[in-house]
Short mmCIF file of C-alpha atoms and ligand atoms in Angstrom, two decimals:
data_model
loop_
_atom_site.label_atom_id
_atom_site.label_comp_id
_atom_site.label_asym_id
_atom_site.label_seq_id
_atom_site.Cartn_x
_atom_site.Cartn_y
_atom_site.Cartn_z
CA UNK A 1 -56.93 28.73 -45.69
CA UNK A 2 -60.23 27.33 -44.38
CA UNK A 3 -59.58 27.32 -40.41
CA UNK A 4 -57.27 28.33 -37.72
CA UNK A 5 -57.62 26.14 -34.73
CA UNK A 6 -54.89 26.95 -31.74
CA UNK A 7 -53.04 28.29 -34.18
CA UNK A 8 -52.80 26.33 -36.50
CA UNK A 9 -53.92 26.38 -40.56
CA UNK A 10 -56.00 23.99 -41.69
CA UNK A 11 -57.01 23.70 -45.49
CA UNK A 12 -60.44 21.24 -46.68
CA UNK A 13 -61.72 20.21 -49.78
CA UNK A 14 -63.94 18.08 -50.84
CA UNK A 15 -67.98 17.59 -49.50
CA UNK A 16 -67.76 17.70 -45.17
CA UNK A 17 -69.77 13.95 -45.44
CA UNK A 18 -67.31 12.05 -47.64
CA UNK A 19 -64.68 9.71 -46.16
CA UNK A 20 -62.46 11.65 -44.50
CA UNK A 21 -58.54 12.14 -45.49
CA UNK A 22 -55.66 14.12 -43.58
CA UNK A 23 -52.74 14.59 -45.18
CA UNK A 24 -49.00 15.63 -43.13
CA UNK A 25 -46.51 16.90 -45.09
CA UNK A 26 -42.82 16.52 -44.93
CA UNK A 27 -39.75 18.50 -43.11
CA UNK A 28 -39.10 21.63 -44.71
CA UNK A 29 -42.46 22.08 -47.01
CA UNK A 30 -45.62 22.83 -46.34
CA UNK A 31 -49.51 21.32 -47.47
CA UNK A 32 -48.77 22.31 -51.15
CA UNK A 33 -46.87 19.56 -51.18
CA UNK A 34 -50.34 17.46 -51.58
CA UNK A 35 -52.08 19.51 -54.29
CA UNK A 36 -51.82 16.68 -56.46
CA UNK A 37 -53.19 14.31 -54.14
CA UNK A 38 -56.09 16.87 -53.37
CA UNK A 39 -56.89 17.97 -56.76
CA UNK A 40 -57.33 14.19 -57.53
CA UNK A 41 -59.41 13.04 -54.33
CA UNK A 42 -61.32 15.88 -53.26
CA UNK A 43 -64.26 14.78 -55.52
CA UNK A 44 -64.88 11.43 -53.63
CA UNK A 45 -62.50 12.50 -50.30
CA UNK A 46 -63.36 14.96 -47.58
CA UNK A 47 -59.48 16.02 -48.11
CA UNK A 48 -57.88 18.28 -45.17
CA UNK A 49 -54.38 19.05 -45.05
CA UNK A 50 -52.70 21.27 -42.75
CA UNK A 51 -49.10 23.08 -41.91
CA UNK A 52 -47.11 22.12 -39.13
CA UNK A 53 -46.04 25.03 -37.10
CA UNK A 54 -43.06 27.18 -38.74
CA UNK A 55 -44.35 26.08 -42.21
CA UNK A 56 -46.82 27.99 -44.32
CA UNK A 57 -49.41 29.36 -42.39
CA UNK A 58 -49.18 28.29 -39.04
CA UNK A 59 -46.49 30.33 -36.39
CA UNK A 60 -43.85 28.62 -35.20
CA UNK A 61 -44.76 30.15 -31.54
CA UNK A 62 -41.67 29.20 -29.30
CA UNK A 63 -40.20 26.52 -31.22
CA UNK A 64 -40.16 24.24 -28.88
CA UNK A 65 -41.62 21.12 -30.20
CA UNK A 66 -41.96 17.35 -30.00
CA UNK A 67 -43.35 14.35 -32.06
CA UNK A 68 -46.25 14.18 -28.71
CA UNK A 69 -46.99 17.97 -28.92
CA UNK A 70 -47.28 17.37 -33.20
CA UNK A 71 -49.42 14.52 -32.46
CA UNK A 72 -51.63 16.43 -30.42
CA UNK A 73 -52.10 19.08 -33.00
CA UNK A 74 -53.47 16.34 -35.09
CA UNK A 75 -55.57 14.74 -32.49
CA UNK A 76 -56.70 18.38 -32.15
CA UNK A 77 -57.75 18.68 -35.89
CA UNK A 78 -59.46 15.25 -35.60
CA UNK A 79 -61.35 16.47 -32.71
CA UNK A 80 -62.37 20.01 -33.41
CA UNK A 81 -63.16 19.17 -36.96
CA UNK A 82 -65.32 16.11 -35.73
CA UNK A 83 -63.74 13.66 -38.07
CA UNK A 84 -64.29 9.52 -37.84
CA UNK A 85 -62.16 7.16 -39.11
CA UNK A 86 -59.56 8.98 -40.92
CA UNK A 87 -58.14 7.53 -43.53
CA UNK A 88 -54.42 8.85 -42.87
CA UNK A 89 -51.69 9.95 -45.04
CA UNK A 90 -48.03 10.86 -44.05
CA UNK A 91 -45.03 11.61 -45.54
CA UNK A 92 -41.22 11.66 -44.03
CA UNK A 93 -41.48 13.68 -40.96
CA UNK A 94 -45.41 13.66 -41.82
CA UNK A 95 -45.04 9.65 -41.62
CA UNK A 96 -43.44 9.91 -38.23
CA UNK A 97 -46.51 12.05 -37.01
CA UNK A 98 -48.99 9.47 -38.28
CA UNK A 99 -46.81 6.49 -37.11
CA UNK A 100 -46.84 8.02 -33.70
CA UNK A 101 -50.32 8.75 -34.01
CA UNK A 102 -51.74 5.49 -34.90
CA UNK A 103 -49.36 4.10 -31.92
CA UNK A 104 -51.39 6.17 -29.49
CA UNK A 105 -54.64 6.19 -30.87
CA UNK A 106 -55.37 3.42 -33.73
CA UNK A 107 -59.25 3.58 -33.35
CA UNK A 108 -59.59 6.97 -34.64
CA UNK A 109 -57.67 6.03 -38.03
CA UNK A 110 -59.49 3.49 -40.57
CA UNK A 111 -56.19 3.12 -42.86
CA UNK A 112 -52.59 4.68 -43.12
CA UNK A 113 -50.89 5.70 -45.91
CA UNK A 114 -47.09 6.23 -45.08
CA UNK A 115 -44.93 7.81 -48.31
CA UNK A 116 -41.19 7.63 -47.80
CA UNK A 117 -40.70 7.70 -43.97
CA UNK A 118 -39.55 5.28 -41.06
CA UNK A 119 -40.28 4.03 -37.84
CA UNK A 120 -36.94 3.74 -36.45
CA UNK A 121 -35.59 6.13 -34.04
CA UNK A 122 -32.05 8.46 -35.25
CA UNK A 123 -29.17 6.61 -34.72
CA UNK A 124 -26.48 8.60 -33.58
CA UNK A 125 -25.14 9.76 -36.56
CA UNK A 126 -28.31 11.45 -37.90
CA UNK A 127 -28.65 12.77 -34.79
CA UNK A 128 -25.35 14.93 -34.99
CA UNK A 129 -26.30 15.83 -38.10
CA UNK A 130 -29.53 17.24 -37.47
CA UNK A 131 -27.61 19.20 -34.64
CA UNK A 132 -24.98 20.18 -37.28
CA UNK A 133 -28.28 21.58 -39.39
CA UNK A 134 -29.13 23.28 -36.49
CA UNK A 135 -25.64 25.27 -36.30
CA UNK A 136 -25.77 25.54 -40.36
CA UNK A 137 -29.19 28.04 -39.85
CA UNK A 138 -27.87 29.66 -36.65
CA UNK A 139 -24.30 30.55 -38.57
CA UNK A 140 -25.35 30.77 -42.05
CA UNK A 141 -29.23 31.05 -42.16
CA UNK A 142 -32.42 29.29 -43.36
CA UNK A 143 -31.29 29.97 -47.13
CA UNK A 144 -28.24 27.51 -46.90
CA UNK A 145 -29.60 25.06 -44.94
CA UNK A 146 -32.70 24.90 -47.06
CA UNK A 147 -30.98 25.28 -50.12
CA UNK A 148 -29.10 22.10 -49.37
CA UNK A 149 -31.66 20.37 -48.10
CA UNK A 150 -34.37 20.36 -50.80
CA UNK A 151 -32.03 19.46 -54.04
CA UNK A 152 -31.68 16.10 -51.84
CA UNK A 153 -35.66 15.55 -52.15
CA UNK A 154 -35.90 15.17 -55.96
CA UNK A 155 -34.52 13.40 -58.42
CA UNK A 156 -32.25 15.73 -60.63
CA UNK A 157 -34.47 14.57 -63.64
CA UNK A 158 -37.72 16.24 -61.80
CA UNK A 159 -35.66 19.17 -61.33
CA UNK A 160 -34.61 20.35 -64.72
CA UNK A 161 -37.95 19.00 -66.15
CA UNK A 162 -40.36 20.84 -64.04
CA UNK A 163 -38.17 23.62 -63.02
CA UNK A 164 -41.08 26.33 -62.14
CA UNK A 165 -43.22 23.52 -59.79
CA UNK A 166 -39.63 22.90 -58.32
CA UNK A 167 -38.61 26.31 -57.47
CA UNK A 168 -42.19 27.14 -56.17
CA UNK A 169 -41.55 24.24 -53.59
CA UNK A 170 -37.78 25.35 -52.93
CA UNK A 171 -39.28 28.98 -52.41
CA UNK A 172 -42.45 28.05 -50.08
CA UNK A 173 -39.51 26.19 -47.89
CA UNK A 174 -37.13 29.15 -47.94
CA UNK A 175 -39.45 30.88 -46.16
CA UNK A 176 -39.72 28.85 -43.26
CA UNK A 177 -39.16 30.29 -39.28
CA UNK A 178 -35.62 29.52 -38.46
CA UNK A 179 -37.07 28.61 -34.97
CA UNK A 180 -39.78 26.14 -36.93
CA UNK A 181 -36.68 24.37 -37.99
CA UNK A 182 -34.52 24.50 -35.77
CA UNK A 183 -37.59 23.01 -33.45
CA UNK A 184 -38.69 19.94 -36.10
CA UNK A 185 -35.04 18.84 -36.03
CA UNK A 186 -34.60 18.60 -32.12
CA UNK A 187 -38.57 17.08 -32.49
CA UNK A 188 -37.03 14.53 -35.21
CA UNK A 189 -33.75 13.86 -33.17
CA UNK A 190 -35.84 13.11 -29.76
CA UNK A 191 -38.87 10.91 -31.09
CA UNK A 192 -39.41 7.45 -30.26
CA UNK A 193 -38.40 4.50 -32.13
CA UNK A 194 -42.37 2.81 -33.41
CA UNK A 195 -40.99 -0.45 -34.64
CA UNK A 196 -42.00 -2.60 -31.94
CA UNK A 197 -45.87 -1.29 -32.71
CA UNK A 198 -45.59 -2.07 -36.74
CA UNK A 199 -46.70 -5.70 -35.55
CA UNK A 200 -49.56 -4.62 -33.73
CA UNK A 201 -51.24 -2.52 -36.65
CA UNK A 202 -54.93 -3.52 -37.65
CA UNK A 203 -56.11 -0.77 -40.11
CA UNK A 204 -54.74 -1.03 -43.96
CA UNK A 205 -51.48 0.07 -44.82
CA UNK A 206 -50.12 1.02 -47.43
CA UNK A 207 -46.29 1.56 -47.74
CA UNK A 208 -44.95 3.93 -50.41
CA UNK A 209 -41.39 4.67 -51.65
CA UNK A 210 -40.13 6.56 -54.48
CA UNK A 211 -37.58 3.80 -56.00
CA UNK A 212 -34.42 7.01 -56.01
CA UNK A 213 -35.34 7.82 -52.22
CA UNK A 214 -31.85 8.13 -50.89
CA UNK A 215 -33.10 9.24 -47.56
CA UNK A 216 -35.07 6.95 -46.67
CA UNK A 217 -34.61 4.20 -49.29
CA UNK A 218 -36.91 1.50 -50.82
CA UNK A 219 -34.78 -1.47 -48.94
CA UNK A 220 -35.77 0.23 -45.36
CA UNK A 221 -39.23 0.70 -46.56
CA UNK A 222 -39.95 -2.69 -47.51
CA UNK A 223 -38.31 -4.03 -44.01
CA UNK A 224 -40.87 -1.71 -42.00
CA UNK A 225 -43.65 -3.09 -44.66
CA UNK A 226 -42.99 -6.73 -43.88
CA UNK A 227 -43.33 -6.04 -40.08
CA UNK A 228 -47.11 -5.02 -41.14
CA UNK A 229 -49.10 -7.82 -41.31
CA UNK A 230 -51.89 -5.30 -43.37
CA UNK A 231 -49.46 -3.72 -45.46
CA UNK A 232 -48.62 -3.68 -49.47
CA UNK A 233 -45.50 -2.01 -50.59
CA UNK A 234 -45.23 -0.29 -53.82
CA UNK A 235 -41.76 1.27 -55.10
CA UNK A 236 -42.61 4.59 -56.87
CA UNK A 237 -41.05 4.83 -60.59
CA UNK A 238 -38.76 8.12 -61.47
CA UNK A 239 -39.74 9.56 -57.96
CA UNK A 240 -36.72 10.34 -54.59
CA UNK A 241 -38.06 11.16 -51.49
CA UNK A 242 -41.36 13.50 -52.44
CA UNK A 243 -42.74 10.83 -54.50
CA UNK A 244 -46.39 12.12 -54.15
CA UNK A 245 -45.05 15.27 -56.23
CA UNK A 246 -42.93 13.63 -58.12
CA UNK A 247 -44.93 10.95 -59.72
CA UNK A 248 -48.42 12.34 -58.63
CA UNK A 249 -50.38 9.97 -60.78
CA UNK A 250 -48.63 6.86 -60.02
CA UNK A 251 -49.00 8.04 -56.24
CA UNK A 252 -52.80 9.13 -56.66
CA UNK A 253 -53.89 5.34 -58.81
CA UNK A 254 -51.87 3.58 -56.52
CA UNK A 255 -53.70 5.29 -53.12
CA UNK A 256 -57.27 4.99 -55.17
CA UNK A 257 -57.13 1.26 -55.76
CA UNK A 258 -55.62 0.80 -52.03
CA UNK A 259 -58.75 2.47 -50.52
CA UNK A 260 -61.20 0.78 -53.03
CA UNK A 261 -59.82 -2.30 -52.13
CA UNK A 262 -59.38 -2.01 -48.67
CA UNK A 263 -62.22 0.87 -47.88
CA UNK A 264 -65.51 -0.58 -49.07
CA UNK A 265 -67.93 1.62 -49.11
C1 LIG B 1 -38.69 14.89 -44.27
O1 LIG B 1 -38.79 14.86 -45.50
O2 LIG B 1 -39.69 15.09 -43.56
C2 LIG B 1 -37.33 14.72 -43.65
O3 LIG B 1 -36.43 14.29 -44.61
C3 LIG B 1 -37.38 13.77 -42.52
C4 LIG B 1 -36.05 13.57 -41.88
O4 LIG B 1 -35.14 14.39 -42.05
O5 LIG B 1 -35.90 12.58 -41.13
#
């Protein structure tokens, strides 16, 4: 870990004057989720990723979060860490944050990169099944809930071919605060609905979805994309819903030739 600010760790690579990158992982892992996406652009990227409270290293405190408050610990990062024009990169509940983020505050973004996520609000039904999760930890614990969760990330092809990177992801969630999750589900269940600003963006987008995503699946991706008038869609090959880990290099070529051609230097 490179920095705590309020709490909160905060990882960089890559030279302080490059373009900068931020990176917001998904609901339950941590920034290891990116270490393919770092290893790949820290040469040419001032790369900074970060854990959202409960995950990792930051504390979940009291739990009690929102999509605002884990905004503001991004506008936070931006700030203390002085960084211009990000060039922003979300997946799932990470893609919510940036969403969100961009809705509030486009100018300090130059692009988005949004991997397997949506902008509508939960319908009902996810709703009462994010409060069902919530009963699942407080009855059975973080192992069960987790332990059903993940398996639903991957593709069962990723799973019994990279077992060990699979379990080290599986076991980095597992250790999660009960309270952190328990507090990113009522956060997920409560946040707006960012539609009605996908028309409005300016900066490049760039809309990724692994093509097996069965939670939030290529056909909802590619509606959101075609409500941005700056966006390309790509479908992700043999990749579900953590696509970036999944098929890192497909991800990685796919985000170097969108900032090349929509970043020149
Ligand atoms: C995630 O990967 O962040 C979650 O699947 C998001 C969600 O449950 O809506």
């Amino acid at each position: 870990m490179n920095a705590i600010k309020n709490n909160l760790a905060i990882y960089l690579e890559g030279r302080k004057n490059l373009q900068p990158m931020i990176f917001i992982h998904g609901f339950p892992f941590d920034h290891k989720m990116w270490s393919g996406q770092v290893e790949y652009f820290k040469e040419h990227y001032h790369c900074v990723t970060y854990d959202i409270r409960g995950f990792g290293g930051s504390p979940a405190g009291d739990g009690q979060f929102t999509m605002e408050s884990f905004v503001d610990d991004l506008f936070e990062i931006v700030d203390t860490l002085n960084l211009d024009k990000v060039v922003l990169c979300g997946l799932s509940m990470g893609g919510y944050i940036a969403l969100r983020a961009i809705e509030r505050e486009e100018k300090k973004f130059r692009a988005v990169i949004l991997c397997d996520t949506k902008s509508e609000a939960d319908t009902n039904a996810v709703k009462l099944n994010r409060f069902a999760g919530i009963k699942q930890i407080n009855d059975e614990g973080v192992q069960k809930f987790v332990g059903t969760f993940v398996p639903k990330c991957f593709t069962n092809e990723f799973i019994n071919l990279n077992r060990h990177k699979y379990e080290e992801i599986l076991n980095r969630a597992l250790k999660s605060d009960p309270a952190g999750l328990k507090g990113c589900l009522l956060a997920m269940a409560a946040r707006t609905d960012t539609t009605d600003y996908l028309p409005k963006i300016k900066i490049p987008a760039l809309i990724i979805c692994g093509s097996e995503d069965k939670i939030t699946p290529p056909d909802v991706m590619k509606a959101m994309s075609a409500k941005i008038s700056t966006a390309i869609f790509l479908e992700v090959p043999e990749a579900a819903h953590l696509s970036p880990v999944e098929n890192s290099d497909f991800v990685n070529k796919a985000i170097e030739k969108f900032l090349k051609d929509k970043l020149p230097a």
